[in-house]
mmCIF file of C-alpha atoms in Angstrom:
data_model
loop_
_atom_site.group_PDB
_atom_site.id
_atom_site.type_symbol
_atom_site.label_atom_id
_atom_site.label_comp_id
_atom_site.label_asym_id
_atom_site.label_seq_id
_atom_site.Cartn_x
_atom_site.Cartn_y
_atom_site.Cartn_z
ATOM 1 C CA MET A 1 -13.783 -69.426 18.439
ATOM 2 C CA VAL A 2 -14.501 -66.078 17.765
ATOM 3 C CA ASN A 3 -11.891 -63.503 18.232
ATOM 4 C CA LEU A 4 -10.344 -60.988 16.498
ATOM 5 C CA SER A 5 -7.036 -63.159 15.410
ATOM 6 C CA ASN A 6 -9.146 -65.893 13.657
ATOM 7 C CA ILE A 7 -12.180 -64.201 12.310
ATOM 8 C CA SER A 8 -12.419 -64.044 8.502
ATOM 9 C CA LEU A 9 -10.330 -62.087 6.474
ATOM 10 C CA SER A 10 -13.703 -59.958 5.089
ATOM 11 C CA LEU A 11 -14.180 -59.128 8.531
ATOM 12 C CA LYS A 12 -11.379 -57.833 9.652
ATOM 13 C CA ALA A 13 -11.453 -56.298 6.244
ATOM 14 C CA LEU A 14 -15.074 -54.419 7.727
ATOM 15 C CA PHE A 15 -13.802 -53.784 11.244
ATOM 16 C CA THR A 16 -10.173 -52.310 9.805
ATOM 17 C CA GLY A 17 -12.026 -50.212 7.786
ATOM 18 C CA TYR A 18 -14.134 -49.060 9.980
ATOM 19 C CA ILE A 19 -11.644 -48.673 12.347
ATOM 20 C CA LEU A 20 -9.543 -46.540 10.474
ATOM 21 C CA VAL A 21 -12.294 -44.365 9.187
ATOM 22 C CA ILE A 22 -13.401 -43.137 12.764
ATOM 23 C CA GLY A 23 -10.155 -43.010 13.432
ATOM 24 C CA VAL A 24 -9.166 -40.302 10.906
ATOM 25 C CA GLY A 25 -12.814 -38.862 12.310
ATOM 26 C CA LEU A 26 -11.630 -38.424 15.559
ATOM 27 C CA MET A 27 -8.581 -36.684 14.377
ATOM 28 C CA MET A 28 -10.807 -33.601 12.497
ATOM 29 C CA ALA A 29 -13.131 -33.815 15.749
ATOM 30 C CA GLY A 30 -9.725 -32.869 17.492
ATOM 31 C CA ALA A 31 -8.831 -30.143 14.907
ATOM 32 C CA GLN A 32 -12.289 -28.591 14.402
ATOM 33 C CA ILE A 33 -12.506 -28.069 18.139
ATOM 34 C CA MET A 34 -9.264 -26.920 18.095
ATOM 35 C CA LEU A 35 -9.882 -24.169 15.530
ATOM 36 C CA THR A 36 -12.860 -23.831 17.080
ATOM 37 C CA HIS A 37 -13.701 -23.698 21.196
ATOM 38 C CA GLY A 38 -9.758 -23.382 21.167
ATOM 39 C CA GLN A 39 -9.121 -20.264 19.227
ATOM 40 C CA SER A 40 -12.390 -18.164 21.864
ATOM 41 C CA ASP A 41 -9.488 -16.606 24.112
ATOM 42 C CA GLY A 42 -7.580 -16.021 21.436
ATOM 43 C CA LYS A 43 -4.280 -17.867 21.860
ATOM 44 C CA PRO A 44 -3.941 -21.251 19.500
ATOM 45 C CA GLY A 45 -4.146 -24.513 22.220
ATOM 46 C CA LEU A 46 -7.461 -25.589 23.934
ATOM 47 C CA SER A 47 -7.561 -23.924 27.658
ATOM 48 C CA ILE A 48 -9.970 -23.755 29.974
ATOM 49 C CA ASP A 49 -10.385 -20.265 29.310
ATOM 50 C CA ASP A 50 -11.147 -21.496 25.682
ATOM 51 C CA VAL A 51 -13.951 -23.790 27.973
ATOM 52 C CA VAL A 52 -15.372 -21.281 30.012
ATOM 53 C CA TYR A 53 -15.912 -18.322 27.221
ATOM 54 C CA SER A 54 -17.274 -21.318 25.264
ATOM 55 C CA TYR A 55 -20.233 -22.048 27.305
ATOM 56 C CA TYR A 56 -19.854 -19.895 30.436
ATOM 57 C CA GLY A 57 -19.460 -16.225 28.074
ATOM 58 C CA ASN A 58 -16.488 -13.984 28.485
ATOM 59 C CA ARG A 59 -18.295 -11.263 30.772
ATOM 60 C CA SER A 60 -16.015 -8.560 29.978
ATOM 61 C CA ASN A 61 -16.967 -7.765 26.384
ATOM 62 C CA SER A 62 -19.145 -8.856 23.689
ATOM 63 C CA LYS A 63 -19.723 -11.774 22.216
ATOM 64 C CA LEU A 64 -19.119 -9.756 18.449
ATOM 65 C CA GLU A 65 -16.101 -8.700 20.280
ATOM 66 C CA ASN A 66 -14.942 -12.342 21.440
ATOM 67 C CA LYS A 67 -15.536 -14.045 18.184
ATOM 68 C CA LEU A 68 -13.054 -10.716 16.240
ATOM 69 C CA ASN A 69 -10.394 -11.999 18.764
ATOM 70 C CA GLY A 70 -11.067 -15.601 19.234
ATOM 71 C CA SER A 71 -12.491 -17.781 16.124
ATOM 72 C CA MET A 72 -12.751 -15.303 14.307
ATOM 73 C CA LYS A 73 -9.952 -13.485 14.124
ATOM 74 C CA ASP A 74 -8.646 -14.544 10.515
ATOM 75 C CA LYS A 75 -11.373 -13.705 8.857
ATOM 76 C CA ALA A 76 -10.631 -10.124 8.693
ATOM 77 C CA PRO A 77 -8.234 -7.546 8.322
ATOM 78 C CA VAL A 78 -7.137 -6.040 11.444
ATOM 79 C CA LYS A 79 -8.023 -2.884 9.880
ATOM 80 C CA GLU A 80 -11.677 -3.916 9.216
ATOM 81 C CA ARG A 81 -11.773 -5.713 13.276
ATOM 82 C CA LEU A 82 -10.745 -2.518 15.069
ATOM 83 C CA LYS A 83 -13.637 -0.998 12.468
ATOM 84 C CA ILE A 84 -16.118 -3.162 14.297
ATOM 85 C CA ILE A 85 -15.235 -3.482 17.274
ATOM 86 C CA ASN A 86 -15.120 0.809 17.640
ATOM 87 C CA TRP A 87 -18.481 0.508 16.274
ATOM 88 C CA VAL A 88 -19.848 -1.669 19.571
ATOM 89 C CA LYS A 89 -17.755 -0.056 21.880
ATOM 90 C CA HIS A 90 -19.658 2.894 20.698
ATOM 91 C CA GLY A 91 -23.310 2.068 20.686
ATOM 92 C CA ALA A 92 -23.347 -0.069 17.812
ATOM 93 C CA GLU A 93 -25.674 2.528 16.204
ATOM 94 C CA GLN A 94 -27.512 1.600 13.065
ATOM 95 C CA GLN A 95 -26.006 5.018 11.095
ATOM 96 C CA ARG A 96 -22.395 3.743 11.114
ATOM 97 C CA TRP A 97 -23.498 0.049 10.029
ATOM 98 C CA LYS A 98 -24.984 1.469 7.073
ATOM 99 C CA ASN A 99 -21.777 2.971 5.689
ATOM 100 C CA GLU A 100 -19.589 1.578 7.819
ATOM 101 C CA ILE A 101 -19.790 -2.314 8.946
ATOM 102 C CA GLN A 102 -22.093 -3.542 7.051
ATOM 103 C CA PRO A 103 -20.257 -3.010 3.780
ATOM 104 C CA ILE A 104 -17.605 -5.200 5.935
ATOM 105 C CA ILE A 105 -19.656 -7.723 6.533
ATOM 106 C CA LEU A 106 -21.189 -8.394 3.211
ATOM 107 C CA LYS A 107 -17.403 -8.729 2.315
ATOM 108 C CA ARG A 108 -15.770 -10.379 5.383
ATOM 109 C CA CYS A 109 -19.016 -12.891 6.677
ATOM 110 C CA ALA A 110 -21.706 -12.753 4.082
ATOM 111 C CA SER A 111 -20.694 -15.974 2.368
ATOM 112 C CA CYS A 112 -20.813 -18.090 5.332
ATOM 113 C CA HIS A 113 -23.759 -16.770 7.948
ATOM 114 C CA THR A 114 -26.110 -16.215 4.997
ATOM 115 C CA SER A 115 -26.057 -20.366 3.264
ATOM 116 C CA ILE A 116 -25.114 -21.906 7.185
ATOM 117 C CA PRO A 117 -28.565 -22.339 9.524
ATOM 118 C CA ALA A 118 -26.619 -22.908 12.336
ATOM 119 C CA LEU A 119 -24.577 -19.510 11.993
ATOM 120 C CA PRO A 120 -26.348 -16.123 13.196
ATOM 121 C CA ASN A 121 -27.537 -14.012 9.391
ATOM 122 C CA LEU A 122 -25.375 -10.698 10.197
ATOM 123 C CA THR A 123 -26.198 -8.595 7.200
ATOM 124 C CA LYS A 124 -29.113 -8.068 9.062
ATOM 125 C CA PHE A 125 -28.982 -5.226 12.146
ATOM 126 C CA GLU A 126 -31.256 -6.702 14.501
ATOM 127 C CA VAL A 127 -29.098 -9.139 14.596
ATOM 128 C CA ILE A 128 -25.652 -8.217 14.462
ATOM 129 C CA LYS A 129 -27.221 -5.152 17.527
ATOM 130 C CA GLY A 130 -28.008 -8.866 19.450
ATOM 131 C CA LEU A 131 -24.310 -10.033 19.269
ATOM 132 C CA ALA A 132 -22.710 -6.309 20.729
ATOM 133 C CA ILE A 133 -24.358 -6.779 23.917
ATOM 134 C CA THR A 134 -22.470 -8.260 26.870
ATOM 135 C CA ASP A 135 -21.388 -12.258 26.164
ATOM 136 C CA GLY A 136 -23.559 -14.536 28.235
ATOM 137 C CA ALA A 137 -24.020 -18.041 28.356
ATOM 138 C CA VAL A 138 -24.438 -19.824 25.297
ATOM 139 C CA ASP A 139 -27.777 -20.477 24.347
ATOM 140 C CA ILE A 140 -30.146 -23.246 26.161
ATOM 141 C CA SER A 141 -31.244 -23.639 22.327
ATOM 142 C CA SER A 142 -27.884 -24.465 21.378
ATOM 143 C CA LEU A 143 -26.744 -25.839 23.551
ATOM 144 C CA THR A 144 -29.839 -28.233 23.203
ATOM 145 C CA ARG A 145 -29.191 -28.906 19.969
ATOM 146 C CA ILE A 146 -25.517 -29.738 20.392
ATOM 147 C CA SER A 147 -25.436 -31.965 23.417
ATOM 148 C CA HIS A 148 -28.789 -34.208 21.964
ATOM 149 C CA ILE A 149 -26.365 -34.969 18.545
ATOM 150 C CA HIS A 150 -23.843 -34.567 20.526
ATOM 151 C CA LEU A 151 -24.800 -37.773 22.770
ATOM 152 C CA PHE A 152 -26.728 -39.655 19.890
ATOM 153 C CA GLY A 153 -23.412 -39.625 17.156
ATOM 154 C CA ILE A 154 -20.606 -40.261 19.340
ATOM 155 C CA ALA A 155 -22.964 -42.996 21.387
ATOM 156 C CA PHE A 156 -23.601 -44.885 17.889
ATOM 157 C CA ILE A 157 -19.633 -44.727 17.014
ATOM 158 C CA PHE A 158 -18.659 -46.141 20.759
ATOM 159 C CA PHE A 159 -20.774 -49.037 20.472
ATOM 160 C CA PHE A 160 -19.497 -50.362 17.464
ATOM 161 C CA VAL A 161 -15.892 -49.823 18.548
ATOM 162 C CA GLY A 162 -16.946 -51.079 21.377
ATOM 163 C CA LEU A 163 -18.860 -54.421 19.942
ATOM 164 C CA ILE A 164 -15.078 -54.645 18.041
ATOM 165 C CA PHE A 165 -12.838 -54.609 21.057
ATOM 166 C CA SER A 166 -14.984 -56.946 22.775
ATOM 167 C CA LEU A 167 -13.387 -59.469 20.292
ATOM 168 C CA ALA A 168 -10.256 -58.697 21.969
ATOM 169 C CA VAL A 169 -8.412 -61.149 23.981
ATOM 170 C CA GLY A 170 -6.127 -61.283 26.618
ATOM 171 C CA PHE A 171 -7.660 -58.848 29.098
ATOM 172 C CA ASN A 172 -8.898 -59.821 32.119
ATOM 173 C CA LYS A 173 -12.609 -59.249 31.368
ATOM 174 C CA TRP A 174 -13.556 -56.396 34.275
ATOM 175 C CA LEU A 175 -10.717 -54.888 33.235
ATOM 176 C CA LYS A 176 -12.033 -55.366 29.097
ATOM 177 C CA ALA A 177 -16.412 -54.493 30.547
ATOM 178 C CA THR A 178 -14.439 -51.103 31.613
ATOM 179 C CA ILE A 179 -12.761 -49.959 29.284
ATOM 180 C CA ILE A 180 -16.083 -50.672 26.807
ATOM 181 C CA PHE A 181 -17.546 -48.639 29.286
ATOM 182 C CA ILE A 182 -15.810 -45.911 29.926
ATOM 183 C CA PRO A 183 -16.441 -43.944 26.906
ATOM 184 C CA PHE A 184 -19.792 -43.658 27.280
ATOM 185 C CA ALA A 185 -19.671 -42.571 30.889
ATOM 186 C CA PHE A 186 -16.639 -39.804 29.941
ATOM 187 C CA LEU A 187 -19.167 -39.294 27.305
ATOM 188 C CA ILE A 188 -22.429 -37.892 29.418
ATOM 189 C CA LEU A 189 -19.729 -36.463 31.707
ATOM 190 C CA ASP A 190 -18.490 -34.062 28.997
ATOM 191 C CA VAL A 191 -21.834 -33.277 27.817
ATOM 192 C CA SER A 192 -23.164 -32.409 31.563
ATOM 193 C CA ALA A 193 -19.788 -30.563 32.491
ATOM 194 C CA TRP A 194 -21.234 -28.314 29.102
ATOM 195 C CA TRP A 195 -24.414 -27.417 31.048
ATOM 196 C CA LEU A 196 -22.687 -26.954 34.613
ATOM 197 C CA THR A 197 -20.090 -24.659 33.021
ATOM 198 C CA ARG A 198 -22.809 -22.961 31.516
ATOM 199 C CA ILE A 199 -23.996 -22.001 35.200
ATOM 200 C CA ASP A 200 -20.507 -21.770 36.331
ATOM 201 C CA PRO A 201 -16.838 -21.425 34.747
ATOM 202 C CA ALA A 202 -15.120 -23.843 37.727
ATOM 203 C CA PHE A 203 -17.272 -26.922 36.068
ATOM 204 C CA ALA A 204 -14.910 -26.722 32.649
ATOM 205 C CA TRP A 205 -12.540 -29.104 34.306
ATOM 206 C CA LEU A 206 -14.803 -31.334 33.343
ATOM 207 C CA VAL A 207 -15.396 -31.109 30.323
ATOM 208 C CA ILE A 208 -11.456 -31.590 29.555
ATOM 209 C CA ILE A 209 -11.898 -34.259 31.782
ATOM 210 C CA GLY A 210 -15.121 -35.874 29.431
ATOM 211 C CA GLY A 211 -12.791 -34.959 26.281
ATOM 212 C CA PHE A 212 -9.652 -36.428 27.645
ATOM 213 C CA GLY A 213 -11.493 -40.386 28.915
ATOM 214 C CA TYR A 214 -13.144 -41.057 26.116
ATOM 215 C CA SER A 215 -10.545 -40.784 23.660
ATOM 216 C CA PHE A 216 -7.794 -42.031 25.261
ATOM 217 C CA ALA A 217 -10.092 -45.268 26.147
ATOM 218 C CA SER A 218 -10.969 -44.841 21.719
ATOM 219 C CA THR A 219 -7.223 -45.047 21.278
ATOM 220 C CA ILE A 220 -7.011 -48.221 23.224
ATOM 221 C CA MET A 221 -9.619 -50.366 21.572
ATOM 222 C CA LEU A 222 -8.851 -48.797 18.440
ATOM 223 C CA TYR A 223 -5.415 -50.093 18.442
ATOM 224 C CA THR A 224 -5.798 -53.136 20.040
ATOM 225 C CA SER A 225 -8.188 -54.105 18.566
ATOM 226 C CA LEU A 226 -5.699 -53.786 14.905
ATOM 227 C CA TYR A 227 -3.400 -55.050 16.258
ATOM 228 C CA GLN A 228 -5.543 -58.394 16.994
ATOM 229 C CA MET A 229 -6.145 -58.279 13.747
ATOM 230 C CA TRP A 230 -3.086 -58.067 11.896
ATOM 231 C CA VAL A 231 -0.134 -58.768 13.823
ATOM 232 C CA MET A 232 -1.266 -60.816 16.495
ATOM 233 C CA PRO A 233 -1.224 -63.641 14.520
ATOM 234 C CA TRP A 234 1.834 -62.958 12.082
ATOM 235 C CA ARG A 235 3.971 -62.994 15.606
ATOM 236 C CA GLN A 236 2.358 -65.517 17.102
ATOM 237 C CA ASN A 237 1.976 -67.794 13.748
ATOM 238 C CA LYS A 238 -0.992 -69.456 14.608
ATOM 239 C CA ASN A 239 -4.403 -69.365 15.405
ATOM 240 C CA ASN A 240 -5.368 -68.264 18.940
ATOM 241 C CA ASN A 241 -8.807 -70.097 19.423
ATOM 242 C CA THR A 242 -9.908 -68.311 22.496
ATOM 243 C CA HIS A 243 -13.685 -67.178 22.217
ATOM 244 C CA ALA A 244 -13.571 -63.617 23.175
ATOM 245 C CA TRP A 245 -16.942 -63.366 24.254
ATOM 246 C CA PHE A 246 -17.655 -66.927 25.847
ATOM 247 C CA ASP A 247 -14.379 -68.216 27.096
ATOM 248 C CA GLU A 248 -13.083 -64.975 29.599
#
């Protein structure tokens, strides 16, 4: 019968390799969130303010100021960051840009902001001038791009994680089906909450809940799959003859 404890060694190796890579990938995704969105308010750790600033914007300052005090805080010395912020506060004039600000940008920012297509080219005055106005909600085109990448990419991951977990035994069929479905439901909630938070910061909590929900369900599926492939056969010292897809 087919279940995780008695599939062939080759399939166990395939599933285990996939699970390990996905597990590390999810941890790297969490680290990336902490280093980008998690720095939006200038403080370590992910908070509601980070989510609000990322999608609704910090409307008390310009986008450039918010980045310099947040996720880009470690990219330039304090003196240079304060000089740029002072330039923004005094109208972001072109004359000061040429004499004082552009050399800093070329030294500290150009290596990334001229080579990565998704980043604005800060070496151009008209581009950085646009970032010196009051910070607003995330751009619709950017949010659309991120949303479709997020939905398509992560849905593929959850499909294969769920397919492997569907071979697990010892779960009530409704409980197992719920665990498999939860990541997809919370993924939709997460992305929907981005758009809602763009309109109203009160929805920022849904972003946190959505991310936690699918991360928790994925952890259960990954851990259970590894346990039933490698530990359960050793502990039971016999094969489980349950057919995971038909004997529930």
